[in-house]
Short mmCIF file of C-alpha atoms and ligand atoms in Angstrom, two decimals:
data_model
loop_
_atom_site.label_atom_id
_atom_site.label_comp_id
_atom_site.label_asym_id
_atom_site.label_seq_id
_atom_site.Cartn_x
_atom_site.Cartn_y
_atom_site.Cartn_z
CA MET A 173 -8.65 28.69 -6.12
CA ILE A 174 -11.20 25.62 -5.92
CA GLN A 175 -10.95 24.09 -2.82
CA PRO A 176 -10.38 20.62 -2.42
CA GLU A 177 -14.16 19.16 -1.08
CA GLU A 178 -15.74 21.09 -3.55
CA LEU A 179 -13.16 20.27 -6.48
CA PHE A 180 -13.77 16.58 -6.20
CA LYS A 181 -17.32 16.86 -6.26
CA LYS A 182 -17.06 19.28 -9.67
CA VAL A 183 -15.07 16.81 -10.99
CA THR A 184 -17.39 14.09 -9.97
CA ALA A 185 -20.42 15.90 -11.64
CA HIS A 186 -18.58 16.96 -14.47
CA ALA A 187 -17.27 13.49 -15.34
CA LYS A 188 -20.76 12.49 -15.04
CA GLU A 189 -22.03 15.35 -17.22
CA TYR A 190 -19.70 15.23 -19.92
CA GLY A 191 -19.63 11.34 -19.99
CA PHE A 192 -16.48 10.77 -19.18
CA VAL A 193 -17.94 8.55 -15.49
CA PHE A 194 -21.64 6.92 -15.24
CA GLN A 195 -23.42 5.01 -12.11
CA SER A 196 -23.75 1.39 -13.89
CA SER A 197 -27.27 0.27 -14.33
CA GLU A 198 -28.09 4.35 -13.67
CA ILE A 199 -31.69 3.48 -14.56
CA TYR A 200 -32.26 0.95 -11.63
CA ASP A 201 -30.41 2.94 -9.29
CA GLY A 202 -26.67 2.05 -9.58
CA LEU A 203 -24.83 -0.60 -8.43
CA SER A 204 -22.43 0.22 -5.48
CA ALA A 205 -19.23 1.45 -6.28
CA VAL A 206 -19.08 -0.35 -9.75
CA TYR A 207 -19.26 2.43 -12.49
CA ASP A 208 -19.30 2.25 -16.65
CA TYR A 209 -16.79 4.80 -18.48
CA GLY A 210 -18.96 7.08 -21.70
CA GLN A 211 -17.61 7.77 -24.99
CA ASN A 212 -15.25 10.56 -23.66
CA GLY A 213 -14.76 8.63 -20.26
CA SER A 214 -13.23 5.19 -22.56
CA GLU A 215 -11.38 7.47 -24.71
CA LEU A 216 -9.19 8.80 -21.43
CA LYS A 217 -9.14 5.43 -20.62
CA ASN A 218 -7.40 4.03 -23.80
CA ASN A 219 -5.52 7.07 -23.77
CA ILE A 220 -3.78 6.08 -20.36
CA LYS A 221 -4.12 2.60 -20.99
CA ALA A 222 -2.04 2.47 -24.24
CA TYR A 223 0.86 5.84 -23.07
CA TRP A 224 1.41 3.29 -19.78
CA TRP A 225 1.58 -0.24 -22.96
CA GLN A 226 3.99 1.82 -25.30
CA ALA A 227 6.21 3.00 -21.81
CA MET A 228 6.41 -0.95 -20.94
CA VAL A 229 6.18 -2.61 -24.15
CA GLN A 230 7.70 -0.41 -26.25
CA LEU A 231 10.38 1.53 -24.80
CA ASN A 232 11.71 -1.53 -23.00
CA GLU A 233 13.55 -4.44 -25.08
CA ASN A 234 12.68 -6.80 -22.40
CA ILE A 235 9.94 -6.06 -21.13
CA VAL A 236 6.31 -7.89 -23.76
CA GLY A 237 2.44 -8.38 -22.60
CA ILE A 238 -0.21 -10.02 -21.92
CA ASP A 239 -3.77 -10.87 -21.93
CA SER A 240 -4.63 -13.30 -18.97
CA ALA A 241 -8.87 -14.53 -18.47
CA ILE A 242 -9.88 -13.62 -15.79
CA PHE A 243 -10.63 -17.15 -14.87
CA MET A 244 -8.27 -18.95 -13.59
CA HIS A 245 -7.83 -22.55 -11.67
CA PRO A 246 -9.02 -22.05 -8.00
CA LYS A 247 -5.56 -23.36 -7.04
CA VAL A 248 -4.02 -20.57 -8.22
CA TRP A 249 -5.88 -18.15 -5.86
CA LYS A 250 -4.85 -21.64 -2.22
CA ALA A 251 -1.22 -21.02 -3.87
CA SER A 252 -1.30 -17.26 -3.98
CA GLY A 253 -2.58 -16.73 -0.69
CA HIS A 254 -5.88 -15.31 -1.73
CA VAL A 255 -8.60 -17.99 0.16
CA ASP A 256 -6.81 -17.96 3.02
CA GLY A 257 -5.07 -14.53 3.63
CA PHE A 258 -6.95 -11.84 1.16
CA SER A 259 -9.67 -10.81 3.80
CA ASP A 260 -10.22 -7.62 5.55
CA PRO A 261 -11.64 -6.87 9.51
CA MET A 262 -15.29 -6.05 9.25
CA ILE A 263 -17.57 -4.94 11.35
CA ASP A 264 -21.05 -3.99 11.43
CA ASN A 265 -23.17 -1.43 13.96
CA LYS A 266 -25.83 -3.30 15.27
CA ASP A 267 -28.49 0.14 15.35
CA SER A 268 -27.43 1.15 11.42
CA LYS A 269 -26.71 -2.19 10.32
CA LYS A 270 -24.09 -1.07 8.49
CA ARG A 271 -20.85 -2.54 8.03
CA TYR A 272 -17.03 -1.42 8.38
CA ARG A 273 -13.61 -1.95 8.32
CA ALA A 274 -12.03 -2.13 11.61
CA ASP A 275 -8.83 -0.99 10.64
CA GLN A 276 -9.76 2.33 8.85
CA LEU A 277 -12.60 2.83 11.75
CA LEU A 278 -9.13 2.49 13.71
CA GLU A 279 -7.23 5.12 11.50
CA GLU A 280 -9.54 7.74 11.19
CA GLN A 281 -9.51 7.68 15.23
CA ILE A 282 -5.46 8.38 14.61
CA GLU A 283 -6.52 11.35 11.74
CA LYS A 284 -8.75 12.49 14.42
CA TYR A 285 -6.19 12.58 17.06
CA GLN A 286 -3.35 14.33 14.64
CA LYS A 287 -6.16 17.32 14.07
CA LYS A 288 -6.48 17.40 17.63
CA GLY A 289 -2.63 17.54 18.27
CA LYS A 290 -2.94 14.60 20.64
CA THR A 291 0.46 12.39 19.07
CA ASP A 292 0.58 10.85 22.18
CA LYS A 293 -2.52 8.92 21.51
CA ALA A 294 -1.96 8.68 17.82
CA GLU A 295 1.53 6.70 18.14
CA GLN A 296 -0.18 4.40 20.98
CA LEU A 297 -3.43 3.87 19.02
CA GLU A 298 -1.07 2.83 14.83
CA ALA A 299 0.90 1.07 17.34
CA ASP A 300 -1.46 -1.21 19.04
CA MET A 301 -3.97 -1.25 15.94
CA ASN A 302 -0.85 -2.37 14.00
CA GLU A 303 -0.26 -5.26 16.35
CA ALA A 304 -3.05 -6.03 16.40
CA LEU A 305 -3.30 -6.92 12.55
CA ASN A 306 -0.71 -8.29 12.83
CA ASP A 307 -1.97 -11.24 14.87
CA ASN A 308 -4.50 -11.13 13.16
CA ASN A 309 -6.27 -10.11 16.91
CA LEU A 310 -9.79 -9.68 16.22
CA ALA A 311 -10.88 -9.47 19.48
CA ARG A 312 -8.03 -6.74 19.96
CA LEU A 313 -9.45 -4.63 17.22
CA LEU A 314 -12.65 -5.27 19.05
CA ASP A 315 -10.77 -3.44 22.40
CA LEU A 316 -9.25 -0.76 20.64
CA ILE A 317 -12.52 0.09 19.29
CA VAL A 318 -14.40 0.11 22.20
CA ALA A 319 -12.07 2.18 24.40
CA HIS A 320 -11.62 4.81 22.17
CA GLU A 321 -15.05 5.13 22.18
CA ILE A 322 -14.77 5.17 18.76
CA VAL A 323 -18.62 5.38 17.22
CA CYS A 324 -21.07 4.78 13.79
CA PRO A 325 -20.62 7.43 11.69
CA ILE A 326 -24.40 7.22 11.33
CA SER A 327 -26.09 5.48 14.78
CA GLY A 328 -23.88 7.60 16.99
CA THR A 329 -23.63 4.54 18.40
CA ARG A 330 -21.27 1.97 20.12
CA ASN A 331 -23.56 -1.45 19.77
CA TRP A 332 -20.89 -3.02 17.87
CA THR A 333 -20.53 -7.09 16.98
CA GLU A 334 -17.34 -8.76 16.87
CA VAL A 335 -14.93 -8.29 14.13
CA ARG A 336 -14.09 -11.08 11.69
CA GLN A 337 -12.49 -11.56 8.40
CA PHE A 338 -14.01 -11.05 4.82
CA ASN A 339 -12.67 -12.44 2.55
CA LEU A 340 -12.92 -9.76 -0.66
CA MET A 341 -12.68 -12.57 -3.59
CA PHE A 342 -15.70 -12.84 -5.67
CA SER A 343 -16.47 -16.64 -6.56
CA THR A 344 -18.86 -18.24 -8.66
CA GLN A 345 -19.94 -21.64 -10.45
CA MET A 346 -18.23 -22.46 -13.52
CA GLY A 347 -19.64 -26.25 -15.37
CA SER A 348 -23.20 -26.63 -16.58
CA VAL A 349 -24.34 -29.13 -14.08
CA ALA A 350 -24.53 -27.13 -10.43
CA ASP A 351 -23.66 -30.34 -8.44
CA ASP A 352 -20.26 -30.92 -9.79
CA ALA A 353 -19.37 -27.44 -10.35
CA ASP A 354 -16.61 -26.05 -8.93
CA THR A 355 -15.88 -23.00 -6.98
CA VAL A 356 -13.63 -19.98 -9.04
CA TYR A 357 -13.13 -16.82 -8.60
CA LEU A 358 -12.69 -13.51 -10.71
CA ARG A 359 -9.30 -12.56 -9.29
CA PRO A 360 -8.49 -9.80 -7.23
CA GLU A 361 -5.67 -8.99 -9.04
CA THR A 362 -4.02 -9.60 -12.80
CA ALA A 363 -0.68 -11.01 -11.31
CA GLN A 364 -1.00 -14.05 -11.18
CA GLY A 365 -1.96 -14.74 -14.54
CA ILE A 366 1.27 -12.79 -15.17
CA PHE A 367 3.29 -16.29 -12.89
CA VAL A 368 1.36 -18.68 -14.29
CA ASN A 369 1.93 -17.53 -18.02
CA PHE A 370 5.96 -16.51 -16.71
CA LEU A 371 7.51 -20.20 -18.55
CA ASN A 372 4.95 -19.95 -21.19
CA VAL A 373 6.52 -16.55 -22.11
CA GLN A 374 9.91 -17.01 -21.14
CA LYS A 375 10.66 -20.52 -23.45
CA THR A 376 8.34 -19.37 -26.52
CA GLY A 377 9.91 -15.60 -26.57
CA ARG A 378 13.15 -16.67 -25.81
CA MET A 379 13.66 -14.12 -22.74
CA LYS A 380 16.47 -13.78 -20.95
CA ILE A 381 16.68 -12.41 -17.73
CA PRO A 382 16.14 -10.10 -16.47
CA PHE A 383 12.83 -9.46 -18.51
CA GLY A 384 8.77 -8.31 -17.68
CA ILE A 385 5.60 -9.25 -18.54
CA ALA A 386 3.48 -6.44 -18.41
CA GLN A 387 -0.83 -6.92 -18.73
CA ILE A 388 -3.75 -4.67 -17.95
CA GLY A 389 -7.25 -5.99 -17.13
CA LYS A 390 -9.95 -5.53 -15.25
CA ALA A 391 -9.60 -6.60 -11.34
CA PHE A 392 -12.40 -7.55 -8.67
CA ARG A 393 -12.17 -7.06 -4.95
CA ASN A 394 -15.61 -6.77 -2.95
CA GLU A 395 -14.41 -3.93 -0.97
CA ILE A 396 -16.18 -4.03 2.33
CA ILE A 397 -16.68 0.12 2.35
CA ALA A 398 -15.94 1.53 -1.20
CA ARG A 399 -16.25 5.15 -2.05
CA GLN A 400 -14.94 8.04 -3.44
CA PHE A 401 -16.22 7.82 -6.46
CA ILE A 402 -13.77 5.42 -8.72
CA MET A 403 -11.14 5.78 -6.12
CA ARG A 404 -11.88 2.46 -4.59
CA MET A 405 -14.39 0.53 -6.36
CA ARG A 406 -15.66 -3.68 -6.71
CA GLU A 407 -14.61 -3.97 -10.63
CA PHE A 408 -11.51 -1.71 -11.67
CA GLU A 409 -9.12 -2.37 -13.63
CA GLN A 410 -5.62 -2.69 -13.73
CA MET A 411 -2.31 -2.20 -15.01
CA GLU A 412 1.05 -4.22 -13.57
CA MET A 413 4.17 -5.19 -14.13
CA GLN A 414 6.17 -8.57 -12.82
CA PHE A 415 9.44 -7.90 -13.49
CA PHE A 416 11.85 -10.79 -12.64
CA VAL A 417 15.88 -11.24 -11.58
CA ARG A 418 18.87 -13.04 -10.76
CA PRO A 419 18.54 -13.58 -7.01
CA GLY A 420 20.86 -10.76 -4.88
CA THR A 421 19.83 -7.97 -7.94
CA GLU A 422 16.96 -7.18 -6.35
CA GLU A 423 17.42 -4.50 -5.20
CA GLN A 424 19.37 -3.01 -7.52
CA TRP A 425 16.19 -3.53 -9.51
CA TYR A 426 13.69 -2.15 -7.48
CA ALA A 427 15.34 1.31 -7.35
CA HIS A 428 15.12 1.80 -10.80
CA TRP A 429 10.96 0.98 -11.00
CA LYS A 430 10.96 2.82 -7.91
CA LYS A 431 12.42 6.16 -9.68
CA ALA A 432 11.56 5.17 -13.74
CA ARG A 433 7.84 4.38 -12.05
CA LEU A 434 7.44 8.37 -10.75
CA GLN A 435 8.65 9.52 -13.70
CA TRP A 436 7.14 8.67 -16.48
CA HIS A 437 3.88 9.81 -13.38
CA LEU A 438 5.75 13.26 -13.52
CA SER A 439 6.09 12.59 -18.00
CA LEU A 440 2.34 14.11 -18.02
CA GLY A 441 3.01 17.87 -16.54
CA THR A 442 1.75 16.91 -13.03
CA PRO A 443 3.27 19.13 -10.41
CA ALA A 444 6.11 17.49 -8.68
CA GLU A 445 4.45 18.48 -5.38
CA LYS A 446 1.26 16.71 -6.01
CA TYR A 447 3.40 12.81 -5.15
CA ARG A 448 4.90 11.84 -2.55
CA TYR A 449 6.54 7.93 -2.39
CA HIS A 450 4.67 5.97 1.20
CA ASP A 451 7.35 3.21 2.15
CA HIS A 452 5.73 0.36 3.78
CA VAL A 453 7.35 0.26 7.54
CA LYS A 454 5.73 -3.69 8.32
CA LEU A 455 6.54 -5.32 5.04
CA ALA A 456 4.85 -8.66 4.32
CA HIS A 457 6.93 -11.49 5.03
CA TYR A 458 8.34 -12.53 1.39
CA ALA A 459 8.82 -9.01 0.95
CA ASN A 460 12.19 -7.22 1.02
CA ALA A 461 10.95 -3.87 -0.30
CA ALA A 462 7.64 -1.43 -0.42
CA VAL A 463 6.70 1.57 -1.81
CA ASP A 464 3.34 3.06 -2.33
CA ILE A 465 3.22 5.94 -5.08
CA GLU A 466 1.13 8.79 -3.37
CA PHE A 467 -0.60 11.37 -5.10
CA GLU A 468 -2.44 14.31 -3.63
CA PHE A 469 -5.66 13.91 -4.67
CA PRO A 470 -9.11 16.47 -3.16
CA PHE A 471 -9.54 14.26 0.18
CA GLY A 472 -5.42 13.71 1.01
CA PHE A 473 -2.47 12.10 -0.42
CA LYS A 474 -3.38 8.69 -1.18
CA GLU A 475 -1.52 5.56 -3.02
CA VAL A 476 -2.29 5.44 -6.47
CA GLU A 477 0.34 2.54 -7.75
CA GLY A 478 2.77 -0.27 -5.22
CA ILE A 479 6.07 -1.32 -6.00
CA HIS A 480 6.93 -4.07 -4.78
CA SER A 481 10.14 -6.48 -4.25
CA ARG A 482 8.30 -9.55 -3.67
CA SER A 483 11.00 -12.06 -3.77
CA ASP A 484 10.56 -15.69 -5.03
CA PHE A 485 7.74 -16.27 -3.21
CA ASP A 486 4.78 -16.34 -5.99
CA LEU A 487 6.60 -18.61 -8.15
CA LYS A 488 7.75 -21.06 -5.57
CA GLN A 489 4.05 -20.89 -4.42
CA HIS A 490 3.19 -22.34 -7.83
CA GLN A 491 5.76 -24.16 -7.92
CA ASP A 492 5.11 -26.56 -4.76
CA PHE A 493 1.11 -26.03 -5.55
CA SER A 494 1.53 -27.41 -9.10
CA GLY A 495 4.82 -29.39 -9.22
CA LYS A 496 6.48 -27.61 -12.35
CA LYS A 497 9.46 -26.32 -11.56
CA MET A 498 9.22 -22.54 -11.89
CA GLN A 499 12.62 -22.38 -12.47
CA TYR A 500 15.36 -20.61 -15.56
CA PHE A 501 18.69 -21.33 -16.51
CA ASP A 502 21.07 -18.48 -16.32
CA PRO A 503 24.02 -19.08 -18.77
CA GLU A 504 25.91 -16.45 -17.95
CA ILE A 505 26.25 -17.95 -14.29
CA ASN A 506 25.37 -22.25 -14.77
CA GLN A 507 22.77 -22.02 -12.70
CA ASN A 508 19.52 -22.71 -11.85
CA TYR A 509 17.18 -20.53 -10.10
CA ILE A 510 13.83 -19.70 -9.14
CA PRO A 511 13.67 -15.58 -10.51
CA TYR A 512 13.64 -12.91 -8.23
CA VAL A 513 10.34 -10.65 -8.68
CA ILE A 514 9.87 -7.10 -8.18
CA GLU A 515 6.30 -5.55 -9.13
CA THR A 516 4.95 -2.23 -9.94
CA SER A 517 0.45 -2.07 -9.94
CA ILE A 518 -0.76 0.90 -10.72
CA GLY A 519 -4.75 0.60 -10.48
CA LEU A 520 -6.11 2.67 -14.12
CA ASP A 521 -9.47 3.80 -12.49
CA ARG A 522 -7.82 5.89 -9.31
CA MET A 523 -4.86 7.47 -12.04
CA PHE A 524 -7.99 8.32 -14.49
CA LEU A 525 -8.85 9.73 -11.25
CA LEU A 526 -6.11 11.73 -10.89
CA THR A 527 -5.79 13.02 -14.58
CA MET A 528 -9.17 14.49 -13.66
CA CYS A 529 -8.25 16.51 -10.17
CA ASN A 530 -5.08 17.21 -12.45
CA ALA A 531 -6.87 19.04 -14.87
CA TYR A 532 -10.27 20.68 -13.83
CA LYS A 533 -9.79 24.13 -14.09
CA GLU A 534 -12.56 27.38 -13.86
CA GLU A 535 -11.06 30.55 -15.25
CA GLU A 536 -12.51 33.42 -15.97
CA VAL A 537 -12.36 35.48 -18.84
CA GLY A 538 -13.54 37.79 -21.10
CA GLU A 539 -13.35 41.73 -19.77
CA GLY A 540 -15.77 43.91 -18.83
CA ASP A 541 -18.91 43.21 -18.09
CA LYS A 542 -18.54 40.65 -19.81
CA ILE A 543 -16.83 38.36 -17.78
CA GLU A 544 -17.31 34.92 -17.31
CA THR A 545 -16.44 31.73 -16.11
CA ARG A 546 -15.06 28.97 -18.17
CA VAL A 547 -14.47 25.02 -16.72
CA VAL A 548 -11.83 23.70 -18.99
CA LEU A 549 -9.74 19.51 -18.94
CA ALA A 550 -6.47 21.16 -19.00
CA LEU A 551 -5.31 17.15 -19.99
CA PRO A 552 -2.52 16.60 -21.41
CA PRO A 553 -2.92 16.32 -25.52
CA GLN A 554 -1.42 13.50 -25.86
CA LEU A 555 -4.55 11.67 -23.38
CA ALA A 556 -7.36 13.45 -24.40
CA PRO A 557 -10.31 12.28 -25.84
CA ILE A 558 -10.75 13.72 -28.77
CA LYS A 559 -7.67 15.38 -30.58
CA VAL A 560 -9.18 18.18 -32.74
CA ALA A 561 -12.68 19.82 -33.48
CA ILE A 562 -13.53 21.07 -36.75
CA PHE A 563 -16.12 24.02 -36.97
CA PRO A 564 -17.41 25.66 -40.03
CA LEU A 565 -17.85 28.66 -39.31
CA THR A 566 -21.65 29.44 -40.77
CA LYS A 567 -23.48 26.11 -42.08
CA LYS A 568 -23.63 27.25 -45.64
CA ASP A 569 -21.70 28.46 -48.64
CA GLY A 570 -19.52 25.76 -48.81
CA LEU A 571 -18.04 26.07 -45.32
CA PRO A 572 -19.21 22.39 -44.23
CA GLU A 573 -18.32 20.29 -47.21
CA LYS A 574 -14.53 22.06 -46.75
CA ALA A 575 -14.67 21.12 -43.49
CA ARG A 576 -15.93 17.31 -44.29
CA GLN A 577 -12.79 17.58 -45.98
CA ILE A 578 -10.03 18.91 -43.35
CA MET A 579 -11.60 16.24 -41.22
CA ASP A 580 -11.84 13.21 -43.69
CA GLU A 581 -7.92 13.52 -44.15
CA LEU A 582 -7.01 14.33 -40.57
CA LYS A 583 -9.31 11.68 -39.13
CA LEU A 584 -6.99 9.00 -40.47
CA SER A 585 -4.59 10.02 -37.72
CA PHE A 586 -6.44 12.12 -34.76
CA LYS A 587 -9.24 11.85 -33.53
CA CYS A 588 -11.62 14.05 -34.26
CA HIS A 589 -15.83 15.95 -33.58
CA TYR A 590 -17.37 17.69 -36.57
CA GLU A 591 -19.70 20.21 -35.37
CA GLU A 592 -21.65 22.74 -36.73
CA LYS A 593 -24.37 24.08 -34.17
CA ASP A 594 -24.12 27.53 -32.32
CA ALA A 595 -21.82 29.94 -32.53
CA ILE A 596 -18.09 29.42 -32.19
CA GLY A 597 -17.27 30.68 -28.65
CA LYS A 598 -20.09 28.02 -27.33
CA ARG A 599 -18.27 24.98 -29.29
CA TYR A 600 -14.79 26.65 -27.56
CA ARG A 601 -16.54 26.02 -24.48
CA ARG A 602 -18.36 22.89 -24.96
CA HIS A 603 -14.37 21.48 -25.97
CA ASP A 604 -12.09 23.32 -23.50
CA ALA A 605 -15.46 21.06 -20.88
CA ILE A 606 -14.15 17.62 -22.52
CA GLY A 607 -9.79 18.60 -23.04
CA THR A 608 -10.34 18.91 -26.61
CA PRO A 609 -6.66 20.36 -27.14
CA PHE A 610 -6.63 21.95 -30.82
CA CYS A 611 -10.38 24.09 -32.69
CA VAL A 612 -9.68 24.43 -36.48
CA THR A 613 -12.42 26.65 -37.54
CA VAL A 614 -13.33 27.01 -41.68
CA ASP A 615 -14.64 30.37 -43.16
CA HIS A 616 -14.86 31.81 -45.84
CA GLU A 617 -10.69 33.05 -46.17
CA SER A 618 -10.10 28.83 -46.32
CA LEU A 619 -11.51 28.84 -49.57
CA GLU A 620 -9.82 31.52 -51.08
CA ASN A 621 -6.79 30.51 -49.99
CA ASP A 622 -6.40 27.15 -48.20
CA THR A 623 -6.24 28.31 -44.16
CA VAL A 624 -7.92 28.07 -41.29
CA THR A 625 -7.91 29.37 -37.75
CA ILE A 626 -6.34 26.97 -35.19
CA ARG A 627 -7.03 28.07 -31.26
CA HIS A 628 -5.36 26.49 -28.42
CA ARG A 629 -6.90 25.26 -26.19
CA ASP A 630 -5.20 26.19 -22.94
CA SER A 631 -3.81 29.99 -24.06
CA MET A 632 -6.57 30.20 -26.20
CA VAL A 633 -5.12 32.04 -29.06
CA GLN A 634 -6.14 31.72 -32.21
CA GLU A 635 -3.70 31.62 -35.04
CA ARG A 636 -4.13 31.30 -38.81
CA VAL A 637 -2.08 28.54 -40.70
CA SER A 638 -2.29 26.86 -43.85
CA VAL A 639 -4.10 23.89 -44.29
CA LYS A 640 -1.20 21.61 -45.22
CA ASP A 641 0.17 22.20 -42.23
CA LEU A 642 -2.16 20.87 -39.73
CA HIS A 643 -1.38 17.90 -39.52
CA SER A 644 2.29 18.41 -37.99
CA ILE A 645 0.93 20.99 -35.73
CA ILE A 646 -1.40 18.50 -34.00
CA ASP A 647 0.85 15.35 -33.88
CA GLN A 648 3.34 17.55 -32.61
CA GLN A 649 1.41 17.90 -30.11
CA VAL A 650 -0.70 14.80 -28.95
CA SER A 651 1.80 11.72 -30.10
CA MET A 652 2.75 9.63 -27.71
CA SER A 653 6.31 10.37 -28.64
CA SER A 654 6.48 13.01 -27.14
CA LEU A 655 5.19 11.26 -23.55
CA LEU A 656 7.30 9.06 -24.42
CA LYS A 657 10.70 11.01 -25.23
CA LYS A 658 10.46 12.29 -21.59
CA LEU A 659 11.59 8.98 -19.86
CA LEU A 660 14.51 7.89 -22.08
P1 LIG B 50 -5.53 -0.16 -1.38
O1 LIG B 50 -4.64 -0.09 0.28
O2 LIG B 50 -6.16 1.61 -1.43
O3 LIG B 50 -6.70 -0.81 -0.45
P2 LIG B 50 -4.14 -2.36 -2.05
O4 LIG B 50 -3.11 -2.29 -1.30
O5 LIG B 50 -4.53 -3.35 -1.59
O6 LIG B 50 -4.95 -0.41 -2.13
P3 LIG B 50 -3.10 -3.21 -4.26
O7 LIG B 50 -3.53 -4.79 -3.87
O8 LIG B 50 -1.26 -2.88 -4.60
O9 LIG B 50 -4.04 -2.02 -3.95
O10 LIG B 50 -3.07 -2.71 -5.61
C1 LIG B 50 -3.04 -2.20 -6.91
C2 LIG B 50 -3.41 -1.16 -7.34
O11 LIG B 50 -4.73 -1.24 -7.96
C3 LIG B 50 -3.56 -0.02 -6.24
O12 LIG B 50 -2.70 1.12 -6.11
C4 LIG B 50 -5.01 1.50 -6.88
O13 LIG B 50 -4.19 1.92 -7.28
C5 LIG B 50 -4.96 0.03 -7.25
N1 LIG B 50 -6.89 -0.80 -6.37
C6 LIG B 50 -6.26 -1.50 -5.88
N2 LIG B 50 -7.76 -1.45 -5.44
C7 LIG B 50 -8.69 -1.28 -5.72
C8 LIG B 50 -10.67 -1.15 -6.13
N3 LIG B 50 -11.11 -1.46 -4.30
N4 LIG B 50 -10.90 0.11 -6.97
C9 LIG B 50 -9.78 0.48 -7.60
N5 LIG B 50 -7.68 0.66 -7.70
C10 LIG B 50 -7.60 -0.15 -7.35
#
């Protein structure tokens, strides 16, 4: 059994060693909290996206997808509240020159109290912190940091600056001449691209409420402290769906999406005890309800997805700021109204990390003095970067040609990989480590009777099958429809 801290280190190292995730600009010593996905990582990521997209826009007749631009009119971010309110309270330690989020320093202190059994102190500090955050009282946050004797983990001192608000949006200039350039932002969420296209999609798609608009895309946040690998990045990807409903029906739809989204997670075979809901007690002023779906990462339960009942806040704001009506005429009740919105928002990179943490296994295999450890990524076969590896037993006697012939057929349907180097056992191990569900070996018998050995990743069982049956054996396990069926 791998201990949680050890598991996280192993997953991070494995992700790099096997071409899943690289530090951005690594040859220049990297760029903080920015990552690149490698040859296997981008396949895995694409498969997660495909499953989410199909579960949204293919299974639901009343959900359509869009792909809006990263740059948007600057007023969008005024209307959404991001220019004025999308900030975190920041504090610097004057000795170490390190920057922290004041609320995170306090949260860590609360955790420390809890671990030491000082429940009263923990509860009091939590209440004080929430009050200060709600009142936007930055001086009070500093008072709490001082009163609870919180020290900088680097310098060990309490030499703090004041607490200031730090806006998380990245900005840049748009326009050819610097003088008349407008400040534009890199979007901090994909949702606003959906809201501003609400009428376009509703009208051109003749959508009837209730309906949803889904989108997958990059988002950017200048996180004060980014850590835990791809958990908190400055450039990341979101998969969001805004579901527009008749006012008064939001509670029912919120309950629906809360359940449906957890079901999507569980359909991937993750043990249910690894997930939990975390209902928000303190709500934004416009929200009626909000919940996080949390997963037990090796560093504890953390948010992967948020489901929010947002009332008509966003569309109303855009109506006020743009002067354009954001209304829907509901023929069933013969009324115009601004729809209410239920949002589901999941971080693709967090989902990727979750999938890797869940899949990474070390197993003892073999017998007697030949026991060895095999590292296997037990990924859901539908998400695996490579679906089938094809090996000729040797490099001669026409076996490579036969193997290539099989591959040419299978590659029309599945991502395949051909390998002829090293002993078969070694080739199996390499594919176990990247989660390939099937390995097919072509030997001399294959030339005689058109059969091959297919080896299953998890059980390591090998069976002799006819080449003509390969497609259906593989397809049954790797096709997305086997996952989608679980959602019906
Ligand atoms: P957190 O509290 O962890 O900062 P959040 O509540 O600000 O997250 P949302 O604005 O609700 O997050 O964004 C929706 C989802 O986007 C989150 O559930 C998370 O999976 C993902 N996400 C948010 N910020 C980041 C980030 N910096 N890096 C990677 N994923 C992120």
